[in-house]
C-alpha cells in the first residue's frame, strides 16, 4: 500500500477532507500517517480503530518517507517544506490546498470533473505537484464548466458572495459571536419602534462592541467587498485568481477574460456567485440548459422561478453536500449573446477538500 502523509488534518479544510476520506473508505486503500506542525508526538485521529500518533510536519526527512503528501496546512508551510523535500530529491507526489504553488509551471490545478484529461497527461509527463484551486474558481467551473468545454464563452464577469468559512474556523466563530451580541441587543429593544431599533443596530456596527479582529469590521448585518491582498491594478488577489486559475485549470492557450468583484457576506459556509457571460454566439436557452445539465452528476439545474430559486440557489441548500446548483439562467437586456446565471456550492467540499482526496485516488 502507498504511504500517504496528511498535514493540516485538524484545520477547517483538513477536517472536511478526513471526514470525506472516512465516508469514501479511502483509508482502506492507503497506509496513512498524520503530521502536525505543533502537536508532534501527541495523539492524532482514531480511524478504523487505529489510533494515530502525530509525526513532525517540520521534519522533511520524516515526510520524505511518504509516497504521497496531502497538505491542507497553508501557503507558508508549503513555501517552507516543499523546497526541503526537493533538496532531499524526494520523488513523491505533493497534493496541496494552499495557493502557494498553484501558478508554478511545475504544478497542475486539480478539478478532475473538469480537467481529468489534463491531469492524466500531466501524470504521464511526470508532474509531481497537484494543487487544489481557489474555492470560487473551482465552484464556478463545477457549475458552468460545460459552457467552457463547448467553447461558448467569449468573456465572463463574476460577482461573488463568499461565506465566512472561506477564511477558516476563526472567521466563522467571529461572525457567530457578532450575531450573538446583535441578538442579545435586539432582544432588549425589540418592542421599540423600527427607527430606534435601526439606530441602535447601526451604532452597534459602527462602535467597538463587536469582535472584528479577523475581518477588520463587523460582517454580521454588513458586507465586505474585499478579499485577500491588493494588486497594483486595483484588483484583489481573490479577483485575480478567477481568470488566471480558471484558464490554467482548463489548460487554455487562448485566454478567456474573467473579472468581477469578490464580496465577503454573512453566510456561514458555501459560496455563491452571479455570472454575466458574453457568449460567442446566440444560442437558444434550452440548448444552454441542456449543456449545463450535462456538466456532471453534481450539477443541479434550478428552474428560473421564485420557489425553486429560494429553495435551492443558496448556501442553506448546498452546504455539506457535493451539489452545485445553477439557476437564474436567462438572456439579458444587454443582448441575445449575454447570459445571466447564478451558482452556489460548498467551498469546503468541491472548493477545497474533495479535489484533494480524488487526486490521491487518481494517483493510487
Ligand atoms: P485553518 O482552519 O486555519 O487550519 C490550518 C492549521 O492551523 C491546522 O492544520 C492546524 O495545524 C493549525 N491550527 C492551530 N490552531 C488550530 C485549532 N484551534 N483548530 C484547528 N487547527 C488549528 O485553515 P483552513 O481554512 O483549513 O485552510 C488551509 C489551507 O487551505 C489554506 O492554505 C487555505 O488558503 C486553503 N483553502 C481554504 C479554503 C477554505 O474555504 N477555508 C478553501 C480552499 C483552500 P497544526 O495541527 O499543525 O497546528
Short mmCIF file of C-alpha atoms and ligand atoms in Angstrom, two decimals:
data_model
loop_
_atom_site.label_atom_id
_atom_site.label_comp_id
_atom_site.label_asym_id
_atom_site.label_seq_id
_atom_site.Cartn_x
_atom_site.Cartn_y
_atom_site.Cartn_z
CA UNK A 1 0.00 0.00 0.00
CA UNK A 2 1.16 3.52 -0.76
CA UNK A 3 2.29 5.63 2.20
CA UNK A 4 0.22 8.83 2.39
CA UNK A 5 1.14 11.66 4.77
CA UNK A 6 -1.56 14.14 5.77
CA UNK A 7 -0.79 17.60 7.17
CA UNK A 8 -3.37 20.17 8.25
CA UNK A 9 -5.91 17.47 9.11
CA UNK A 10 -7.37 19.35 12.12
CA UNK A 11 -7.93 22.67 10.30
CA UNK A 12 -11.16 23.63 8.52
CA UNK A 13 -10.28 22.12 5.12
CA UNK A 14 -8.39 19.19 6.67
CA UNK A 15 -11.33 18.21 8.93
CA UNK A 16 -13.69 18.11 5.95
CA UNK A 17 -11.06 16.16 3.98
CA UNK A 18 -10.70 13.50 6.69
CA UNK A 19 -14.44 13.10 7.10
CA UNK A 20 -14.87 12.64 3.32
CA UNK A 21 -11.97 10.15 3.23
CA UNK A 22 -13.61 8.12 6.01
CA UNK A 23 -17.00 8.28 4.25
CA UNK A 24 -15.48 7.01 0.98
CA UNK A 25 -13.33 4.29 2.58
CA UNK A 26 -10.10 5.94 1.38
CA UNK A 27 -8.19 4.85 4.49
CA UNK A 28 -8.65 1.18 3.49
CA UNK A 29 -6.53 1.85 0.40
CA UNK A 30 -3.55 3.60 1.99
CA UNK A 31 -1.03 3.41 4.79
CA UNK A 32 -1.75 6.80 6.37
CA UNK A 33 0.49 8.96 8.58
CA UNK A 34 -0.65 12.18 10.23
CA UNK A 35 1.68 15.11 10.76
CA UNK A 36 1.39 18.32 12.77
CA UNK A 37 3.47 21.50 12.98
CA UNK A 38 2.52 21.98 16.65
CA UNK A 39 1.47 18.65 18.18
CA UNK A 40 4.12 16.13 17.10
CA UNK A 41 4.18 13.08 19.42
CA UNK A 42 0.59 13.64 20.60
CA UNK A 43 -2.43 11.53 19.68
CA UNK A 44 -3.91 12.17 16.26
CA UNK A 45 -7.21 10.92 14.90
CA UNK A 46 -8.73 7.49 15.57
CA UNK A 47 -9.70 5.93 12.22
CA UNK A 48 -10.72 2.31 11.52
CA UNK A 49 -9.74 1.52 15.12
CA UNK A 50 -6.19 2.77 14.53
CA UNK A 51 -5.09 5.48 16.97
CA UNK A 52 -2.55 7.54 15.04
CA UNK A 53 0.38 9.28 16.73
CA UNK A 54 1.29 12.58 15.14
CA UNK A 55 4.62 12.90 13.36
CA UNK A 56 6.61 16.10 12.99
CA UNK A 57 5.38 18.08 9.97
CA UNK A 58 8.56 20.18 10.06
CA UNK A 59 10.81 17.14 9.53
CA UNK A 60 11.48 16.86 5.80
CA UNK A 61 13.26 13.54 6.43
CA UNK A 62 10.15 12.05 8.01
CA UNK A 63 7.91 13.45 5.27
CA UNK A 64 10.23 12.10 2.56
CA UNK A 65 9.29 8.55 3.57
CA UNK A 66 5.83 9.17 2.09
CA UNK A 67 4.78 8.28 -1.48
CA UNK A 68 2.09 10.96 -1.45
CA UNK A 69 1.75 14.01 0.80
CA UNK A 70 -1.55 15.87 1.17
CA UNK A 71 -1.25 19.30 2.80
CA UNK A 72 -4.14 21.47 3.97
CA UNK A 73 -1.82 23.41 6.26
CA UNK A 74 -1.45 26.71 4.40
CA UNK A 75 0.85 28.51 1.98
CA UNK A 76 3.62 29.44 4.43
CA UNK A 77 4.06 25.78 5.29
CA UNK A 78 4.22 24.82 1.61
CA UNK A 79 6.82 27.50 0.90
CA UNK A 80 8.96 26.26 3.79
CA UNK A 81 8.70 22.50 3.33
CA UNK A 82 8.28 21.80 -0.41
CA UNK A 83 11.79 23.05 -1.34
CA UNK A 84 13.30 20.99 1.50
CA UNK A 85 11.72 17.85 0.07
CA UNK A 86 13.09 18.86 -3.31
CA UNK A 87 16.59 19.14 -1.89
CA UNK A 88 16.22 15.63 -0.45
CA UNK A 89 15.46 14.52 -4.02
CA UNK A 90 12.01 13.30 -2.92
CA UNK A 91 10.18 11.70 -5.86
CA UNK A 92 6.69 11.51 -4.32
CA UNK A 93 3.52 13.40 -5.19
CA UNK A 94 2.57 16.66 -3.45
CA UNK A 95 -1.18 17.42 -3.20
CA UNK A 96 -1.99 20.80 -1.64
CA UNK A 97 -4.97 23.03 -0.76
CA UNK A 98 -2.86 26.20 -0.44
CA UNK A 99 -2.37 28.69 -3.26
CA UNK A 100 1.43 28.92 -2.86
CA UNK A 101 2.33 26.59 -5.75
CA UNK A 102 -0.85 26.89 -7.86
CA UNK A 103 0.52 29.04 -10.65
CA UNK A 104 4.00 27.44 -10.77
CA UNK A 105 4.97 25.83 -14.08
CA UNK A 106 5.63 22.52 -12.37
CA UNK A 107 2.09 22.34 -10.89
CA UNK A 108 -1.34 21.39 -12.17
CA UNK A 109 -4.50 22.83 -10.62
CA UNK A 110 -6.79 19.88 -9.96
CA UNK A 111 -10.54 19.71 -10.55
CA UNK A 112 -10.95 16.31 -12.18
CA UNK A 113 -14.63 16.55 -13.21
CA UNK A 114 -13.42 19.45 -15.39
CA UNK A 115 -9.80 18.65 -16.28
CA UNK A 116 -9.23 14.90 -15.80
CA UNK A 117 -7.60 14.51 -19.23
CA UNK A 118 -5.09 17.28 -18.41
CA UNK A 119 -4.36 15.64 -15.02
CA UNK A 120 -3.78 12.25 -16.68
CA UNK A 121 -1.45 13.76 -19.28
CA UNK A 122 0.46 15.59 -16.54
CA UNK A 123 0.96 12.39 -14.54
CA UNK A 124 2.33 10.78 -17.71
CA UNK A 125 4.67 13.77 -18.19
CA UNK A 126 6.00 13.29 -14.65
CA UNK A 127 4.40 16.32 -12.96
CA UNK A 128 4.58 15.86 -9.17
CA UNK A 129 2.59 18.83 -7.78
CA UNK A 130 -1.22 18.75 -7.84
CA UNK A 131 -2.84 21.78 -6.26
CA UNK A 132 -6.49 22.45 -5.39
CA UNK A 133 -7.88 25.60 -7.00
CA UNK A 134 -9.26 28.72 -5.36
CA UNK A 135 -12.69 27.87 -3.94
CA UNK A 136 -14.78 30.30 -6.01
CA UNK A 137 -12.94 29.39 -9.20
CA UNK A 138 -13.45 25.66 -8.63
CA UNK A 139 -17.12 26.17 -7.79
CA UNK A 140 -17.66 28.36 -10.85
CA UNK A 141 -16.20 25.62 -13.07
CA UNK A 142 -18.18 22.88 -11.29
CA UNK A 143 -21.28 24.93 -12.13
CA UNK A 144 -20.65 26.11 -15.69
CA UNK A 145 -17.54 24.21 -16.85
CA UNK A 146 -19.50 22.63 -19.71
CA UNK A 147 -20.04 26.08 -21.29
CA UNK A 148 -16.25 26.46 -21.46
CA UNK A 149 -15.85 22.91 -22.77
CA UNK A 150 -18.34 23.69 -25.58
CA UNK A 151 -16.25 26.80 -26.35
CA UNK A 152 -19.23 29.11 -25.86
CA UNK A 153 -17.69 31.79 -23.64
CA UNK A 154 -16.10 34.96 -25.01
CA UNK A 155 -15.72 36.57 -21.57
CA UNK A 156 -17.24 36.33 -18.12
CA UNK A 157 -17.85 38.63 -15.18
CA UNK A 158 -18.25 37.01 -11.77
CA UNK A 159 -19.67 38.80 -8.72
CA UNK A 160 -19.18 36.61 -5.66
CA UNK A 161 -20.97 36.21 -2.34
CA UNK A 162 -18.41 34.39 -0.20
CA UNK A 163 -19.09 32.84 3.20
CA UNK A 164 -17.15 33.43 6.42
CA UNK A 165 -15.76 29.87 6.33
CA UNK A 166 -13.57 30.86 3.38
CA UNK A 167 -11.30 32.47 5.98
CA UNK A 168 -11.14 29.34 8.20
CA UNK A 169 -12.55 28.35 11.59
CA UNK A 170 -11.79 31.57 13.48
CA UNK A 171 -13.62 33.73 10.93
CA UNK A 172 -16.74 31.56 11.29
CA UNK A 173 -16.64 31.94 15.07
CA UNK A 174 -16.18 35.69 14.78
CA UNK A 175 -19.29 36.06 12.61
CA UNK A 176 -21.33 33.96 15.03
CA UNK A 177 -20.12 35.93 18.04
CA UNK A 178 -21.12 39.19 16.29
CA UNK A 179 -24.57 37.71 15.59
CA UNK A 180 -24.91 36.65 19.20
CA UNK A 181 -24.19 40.20 20.52
CA UNK A 182 -26.61 41.63 17.94
CA UNK A 183 -29.27 39.10 19.01
CA UNK A 184 -28.85 39.96 22.69
CA UNK A 185 -29.15 43.70 21.96
CA UNK A 186 -32.21 43.17 19.77
CA UNK A 187 -33.95 41.19 22.50
CA UNK A 188 -33.69 44.22 24.82
CA UNK A 189 -35.22 46.65 22.30
CA UNK A 190 -37.48 44.50 20.13
CA UNK A 191 -40.65 46.36 21.19
CA UNK A 192 -39.22 49.78 20.25
CA UNK A 193 -40.18 51.50 17.00
CA UNK A 194 -38.23 50.42 13.93
CA UNK A 195 -36.22 53.64 13.59
CA UNK A 196 -34.95 53.31 17.15
CA UNK A 197 -34.04 49.68 16.50
CA UNK A 198 -32.26 50.67 13.29
CA UNK A 199 -30.41 53.44 15.12
CA UNK A 200 -29.26 51.08 17.88
CA UNK A 201 -28.07 48.42 15.41
CA UNK A 202 -26.24 50.98 13.28
CA UNK A 203 -24.43 52.31 16.38
CA UNK A 204 -23.52 48.75 17.32
CA UNK A 205 -22.00 48.19 13.85
CA UNK A 206 -20.02 51.45 14.00
CA UNK A 207 -18.86 51.03 17.61
CA UNK A 208 -16.30 48.67 19.16
CA UNK A 209 -18.58 46.18 20.91
CA UNK A 210 -18.49 43.58 18.11
CA UNK A 211 -15.36 41.41 17.90
CA UNK A 212 -13.95 42.03 14.40
CA UNK A 213 -10.24 41.31 14.71
CA UNK A 214 -10.22 38.75 11.88
CA UNK A 215 -12.48 40.51 9.36
CA UNK A 216 -11.40 44.05 10.32
CA UNK A 217 -15.01 45.29 10.50
CA UNK A 218 -18.23 43.50 11.53
CA UNK A 219 -19.51 41.11 8.87
CA UNK A 220 -22.89 40.47 10.54
CA UNK A 221 -25.50 42.91 9.11
CA UNK A 222 -22.78 44.04 6.73
CA UNK A 223 -20.76 43.08 3.64
CA UNK A 224 -17.05 43.46 2.78
CA UNK A 225 -16.23 43.83 -0.93
CA UNK A 226 -12.54 42.99 -0.39
CA UNK A 227 -11.00 39.52 -0.02
CA UNK A 228 -7.24 38.84 0.20
CA UNK A 229 -4.41 41.28 -0.58
CA UNK A 230 -4.32 44.11 -3.13
CA UNK A 231 -2.68 44.15 -6.54
CA UNK A 232 -1.28 47.14 -8.42
CA UNK A 233 -4.12 47.10 -11.00
CA UNK A 234 -6.82 47.70 -8.34
CA UNK A 235 -7.96 44.09 -8.19
CA UNK A 236 -7.86 41.98 -5.05
CA UNK A 237 -5.78 38.82 -5.28
CA UNK A 238 -9.03 36.81 -4.98
CA UNK A 239 -10.37 38.59 -8.09
CA UNK A 240 -7.11 38.00 -9.96
CA UNK A 241 -7.39 34.24 -9.33
CA UNK A 242 -10.63 33.96 -11.33
CA UNK A 243 -9.03 34.45 -14.73
CA UNK A 244 -5.55 33.10 -14.06
CA UNK A 245 -6.65 29.90 -12.31
CA UNK A 246 -9.70 29.14 -14.48
CA UNK A 247 -7.60 29.36 -17.66
CA UNK A 248 -4.88 27.22 -16.10
CA UNK A 249 -7.37 24.56 -14.93
CA UNK A 250 -8.85 24.44 -18.44
CA UNK A 251 -5.32 24.41 -19.90
CA UNK A 252 -6.35 27.02 -22.48
CA UNK A 253 -3.86 28.55 -24.88
CA UNK A 254 -6.19 31.42 -25.86
CA UNK A 255 -7.02 33.08 -22.52
CA UNK A 256 -10.68 33.80 -21.74
CA UNK A 257 -11.07 37.11 -19.85
CA UNK A 258 -12.79 36.75 -16.47
CA UNK A 259 -13.14 39.54 -13.91
CA UNK A 260 -15.50 40.83 -11.25
CA UNK A 261 -15.80 41.81 -7.60
CA UNK A 262 -15.36 39.33 -4.74
CA UNK A 263 -17.53 40.09 -1.73
CA UNK A 264 -17.49 38.57 1.76
CA UNK A 265 -21.02 38.19 3.10
CA UNK A 266 -22.51 36.89 6.34
CA UNK A 267 -23.20 33.33 5.12
CA UNK A 268 -21.51 30.78 7.39
CA UNK A 269 -20.45 28.18 4.81
CA UNK A 270 -20.73 27.87 0.98
CA UNK A 271 -20.02 30.44 -1.69
CA UNK A 272 -22.37 31.85 -4.32
CA UNK A 273 -21.70 33.89 -7.43
CA UNK A 274 -23.65 35.81 -10.04
CA UNK A 275 -22.21 35.37 -13.53
CA UNK A 276 -22.59 37.55 -16.60
CA UNK A 277 -21.42 35.63 -19.65
CA UNK A 278 -20.78 37.03 -23.11
CA UNK A 279 -21.47 34.08 -25.40
CA UNK A 280 -19.52 33.60 -28.61
CA UNK A 281 -22.82 33.30 -30.47
CA UNK A 282 -26.53 33.49 -29.86
CA UNK A 283 -27.56 30.07 -28.53
CA UNK A 284 -31.15 29.26 -27.54
CA UNK A 285 -31.79 28.98 -23.80
CA UNK A 286 -32.98 25.37 -23.99
CA UNK A 287 -29.66 24.38 -25.59
CA UNK A 288 -27.76 26.22 -22.85
CA UNK A 289 -29.87 24.48 -20.24
CA UNK A 290 -29.09 21.01 -21.60
CA UNK A 291 -25.35 21.82 -21.84
CA UNK A 292 -25.40 22.97 -18.19
CA UNK A 293 -27.27 19.84 -17.12
CA UNK A 294 -24.72 17.64 -18.90
CA UNK A 295 -21.84 19.20 -16.94
CA UNK A 296 -21.50 16.49 -14.28
CA UNK A 297 -23.55 14.37 -11.91
CA UNK A 298 -23.04 17.03 -9.23
CA UNK A 299 -24.77 19.90 -11.04
CA UNK A 300 -28.37 20.52 -10.09
CA UNK A 301 -30.16 22.81 -12.52
CA UNK A 302 -32.63 25.17 -10.81
CA UNK A 303 -35.58 26.43 -12.82
CA UNK A 304 -35.85 30.19 -13.07
CA UNK A 305 -38.85 30.65 -10.79
CA UNK A 306 -39.14 32.14 -7.28
CA UNK A 307 -39.96 28.90 -5.43
CA UNK A 308 -37.09 26.78 -6.82
CA UNK A 309 -34.63 29.67 -6.56
CA UNK A 310 -35.48 30.37 -2.91
CA UNK A 311 -35.31 26.68 -2.08
CA UNK A 312 -32.12 25.65 -3.88
CA UNK A 313 -29.98 28.54 -5.00
CA UNK A 314 -28.37 29.32 -1.68
CA UNK A 315 -25.85 28.14 0.97
CA UNK A 316 -28.67 26.66 3.07
CA UNK A 317 -29.38 24.06 0.36
CA UNK A 318 -25.86 23.16 -0.78
CA UNK A 319 -23.87 23.28 2.48
CA UNK A 320 -22.45 19.91 3.47
CA UNK A 321 -23.29 18.41 0.05
CA UNK A 322 -21.41 17.91 -3.22
CA UNK A 323 -24.21 19.60 -5.17
CA UNK A 324 -23.51 22.67 -7.25
CA UNK A 325 -26.76 24.43 -8.04
CA UNK A 326 -27.06 26.55 -11.18
CA UNK A 327 -30.06 28.78 -11.80
CA UNK A 328 -31.40 32.24 -12.74
CA UNK A 329 -30.47 31.28 -16.29
CA UNK A 330 -31.83 33.88 -18.70
CA UNK A 331 -30.80 36.12 -21.57
CA UNK A 332 -30.11 39.72 -20.56
CA UNK A 333 -31.41 43.08 -21.79
CA UNK A 334 -27.83 43.70 -22.95
CA UNK A 335 -28.44 41.44 -25.99
CA UNK A 336 -29.09 37.84 -27.03
CA UNK A 337 -25.47 36.86 -26.56
CA UNK A 338 -25.45 37.90 -22.90
CA UNK A 339 -26.31 35.24 -20.37
CA UNK A 340 -27.19 35.75 -16.70
CA UNK A 341 -26.85 32.95 -14.18
CA UNK A 342 -26.24 32.24 -10.51
CA UNK A 343 -24.45 29.33 -8.91
CA UNK A 344 -23.86 28.00 -5.35
CA UNK A 345 -21.61 25.32 -3.90
CA UNK A 346 -19.91 24.23 -0.69
CA UNK A 347 -16.45 25.73 -0.89
CA UNK A 348 -15.08 23.31 1.71
CA UNK A 349 -16.04 20.30 -0.44
CA UNK A 350 -15.61 20.94 -4.19
CA UNK A 351 -13.92 24.24 -3.36
CA UNK A 352 -11.21 22.65 -1.21
CA UNK A 353 -11.21 19.10 0.20
CA UNK A 354 -12.89 16.98 -2.49
CA UNK A 355 -10.41 17.56 -5.36
CA UNK A 356 -7.56 16.63 -2.98
CA UNK A 357 -8.93 13.20 -1.99
CA UNK A 358 -9.96 12.48 -5.56
CA UNK A 359 -6.44 13.33 -6.77
CA UNK A 360 -5.00 10.91 -4.23
CA UNK A 361 -7.29 8.21 -5.62
CA UNK A 362 -6.31 9.03 -9.21
CA UNK A 363 -2.65 8.55 -8.24
CA UNK A 364 -3.42 5.31 -6.39
P1 LIG B 1 -7.17 26.52 9.33
O1 LIG B 1 -8.56 26.11 9.73
O2 LIG B 1 -6.64 27.79 9.92
O3 LIG B 1 -6.14 25.28 9.69
C1 LIG B 1 -4.74 25.30 9.36
C2 LIG B 1 -3.87 24.74 10.52
O4 LIG B 1 -3.93 25.59 11.66
C3 LIG B 1 -4.27 23.40 11.12
O5 LIG B 1 -3.90 22.34 10.28
C4 LIG B 1 -3.51 23.37 12.42
O6 LIG B 1 -2.16 22.92 12.20
C5 LIG B 1 -3.46 24.84 12.80
N1 LIG B 1 -4.29 25.14 13.98
C6 LIG B 1 -3.91 25.93 15.01
N2 LIG B 1 -4.89 26.03 15.91
C7 LIG B 1 -5.91 25.28 15.48
C8 LIG B 1 -7.22 25.00 16.02
N3 LIG B 1 -7.65 25.51 17.17
N4 LIG B 1 -8.05 24.19 15.31
C9 LIG B 1 -7.65 23.67 14.14
N5 LIG B 1 -6.42 23.91 13.59
C10 LIG B 1 -5.55 24.72 14.25
O7 LIG B 1 -7.04 26.71 7.75
P2 LIG B 1 -8.01 26.21 6.55
O8 LIG B 1 -9.15 27.15 6.35
O9 LIG B 1 -8.30 24.78 6.75
O10 LIG B 1 -7.05 26.42 5.28
C11 LIG B 1 -5.93 25.57 4.99
C12 LIG B 1 -5.39 25.88 3.59
O11 LIG B 1 -6.41 25.61 2.62
C13 LIG B 1 -5.01 27.36 3.38
O12 LIG B 1 -3.90 27.45 2.53
C14 LIG B 1 -6.22 27.94 2.68
O13 LIG B 1 -5.90 29.06 1.89
C15 LIG B 1 -6.63 26.76 1.79
N6 LIG B 1 -8.03 26.79 1.38
C16 LIG B 1 -9.01 27.09 2.29
C17 LIG B 1 -10.35 27.10 1.87
C18 LIG B 1 -11.47 27.44 2.82
O14 LIG B 1 -12.60 27.56 2.36
N7 LIG B 1 -11.24 27.58 4.13
C19 LIG B 1 -10.66 26.80 0.54
C20 LIG B 1 -9.64 26.45 -0.37
C21 LIG B 1 -8.33 26.45 0.09
P3 LIG B 1 -1.28 22.10 13.28
O15 LIG B 1 -2.04 20.85 13.66
O16 LIG B 1 -0.04 21.76 12.51
O17 LIG B 1 -1.07 23.03 14.42
#
